[in-house]
Amino acid sequence: MFDLSGRKALVTGATGGLGGAIARALHRQGAHVAVSGTRREALEALAGELGERVHILEANLSDPVAVEALVPAAEAALGGLDVLVNNAGITRDNLFLRMKDEEWDSVIAVNLTAAFRLSRAAVKGMMKRRYGRIINVGSVVGATGNAGQGNYAAAKAGLVGLTKALAAEVASRKITVNCIAPGFITSPMTDVLNDKQREGILATVPMGRLGEGAEIAAAAVYLASDEAAYVTGHTLHVNGGMAMF
Amino acid sequence: MSDIADRVKKIVVDHLGVEPEKVTPNANFIDDLGADSLDTVELVMAFEEEFNVEIPDDAAETIQTVGDAIKFLEKNAG
């Protein structure tokens, strides 16, 4: 089950906690993986750890030119593209009343617009090949909202709408488009929380712990697999029960 | 029929799975040949590949019949 041998995958934000875990898991199932991110050294470390079947594609997704170039570069490096994981994301948290246009724009650009443009580029080849898996990494806050994250929550909720609309358009071409919505996961993004914040969060999680990157990656492996061929337009919540839909 | 017309016809027949007799210059991809809007995008992609030509979006929108495609490609393809 869930064999990805010979599949070609691009993971954005691969130097982050979740992206790295997703790249490792897809690779472990046999996929050829192109890892994209902004930090060359971290990408090289990840590629070194994975060994073969890995390509490094440095790209800053806040740069529209870099976004346009990324899918063609991945297709050239991998010899096609079967799985696109739109994982890259940034936060620029602020109270709504104080949020600067720049904070809003930059989060929408990386977390939502880049996913749109990468998906648009990837779907072209996937339609020709009559196979594709697009996996958007959203967030529980896209469904619940979160004080101080108006921009982030809007972008992540936007991904859910994008997922459903694109899924409806390309289902007849055997391309699935799904979303994973992680809750609070151990990562550099949550490492910055202090003990009090952490306790506050854990009180809202029935499972009583943070999630692990590998638990998000397992969801990505499933959605990327042949076994998930009939699942599309779905948002898979992986959050220890903190919000149930 | 020109070489370009033959190649266009073959692409349309292959892609839409329609009878070759139905692929006349006046045949509208959507109304007469049963294409959906995504099919028309794919046909344009197939024409681009076959004729090694870029078909801009505004031109693609004007290609609604087999004849439109042949005319565009006769004018613009290599």
Tab-separated table of N, CA and C in Angstrom, chain A residues 22 56 139 155 163 188 194 198 217 220 227:
chain	number	residue	atom	x	y	z
A	22	ILE	N	7.425	15.847	5.140
A	22	ILE	CA	6.676	15.371	3.964
A	22	ILE	C	7.642	14.869	2.889
A	56	ILE	N	17.565	19.527	-5.656
A	56	ILE	CA	17.406	20.775	-4.905
A	56	ILE	C	16.976	21.880	-5.851
A	139	SER	N	-4.327	24.747	7.292
A	139	SER	CA	-4.139	24.843	8.732
A	139	SER	C	-5.495	24.785	9.408
A	155	ALA	N	-5.583	33.198	4.194
A	155	ALA	CA	-4.835	32.469	3.164
A	155	ALA	C	-5.132	30.974	3.242
A	163	THR	N	-8.690	24.450	-3.432
A	163	THR	CA	-8.644	22.984	-3.518
A	163	THR	C	-9.929	22.425	-4.123
A	188	PRO	N	9.539	24.481	13.985
A	188	PRO	CA	10.113	25.792	14.342
A	188	PRO	C	9.025	26.842	14.595
A	194	ASN	N	6.065	29.996	24.401
A	194	ASN	CA	6.557	29.779	25.768
A	194	ASN	C	5.677	28.738	26.473
A	198	ARG	N	2.067	27.209	25.458
A	198	ARG	CA	1.993	25.789	25.119
A	198	ARG	C	0.906	25.090	25.940
A	217	ALA	N	2.970	14.112	7.523
A	217	ALA	CA	3.567	13.490	6.339
A	217	ALA	C	2.813	12.221	5.942
A	220	ALA	N	0.012	13.101	3.876
A	220	ALA	CA	0.462	13.464	2.522
A	220	ALA	C	0.752	12.217	1.696
A	227	GLU	N	-3.916	4.661	-3.907
A	227	GLU	CA	-5.054	4.220	-3.102
A	227	GLU	C	-6.055	5.358	-2.852
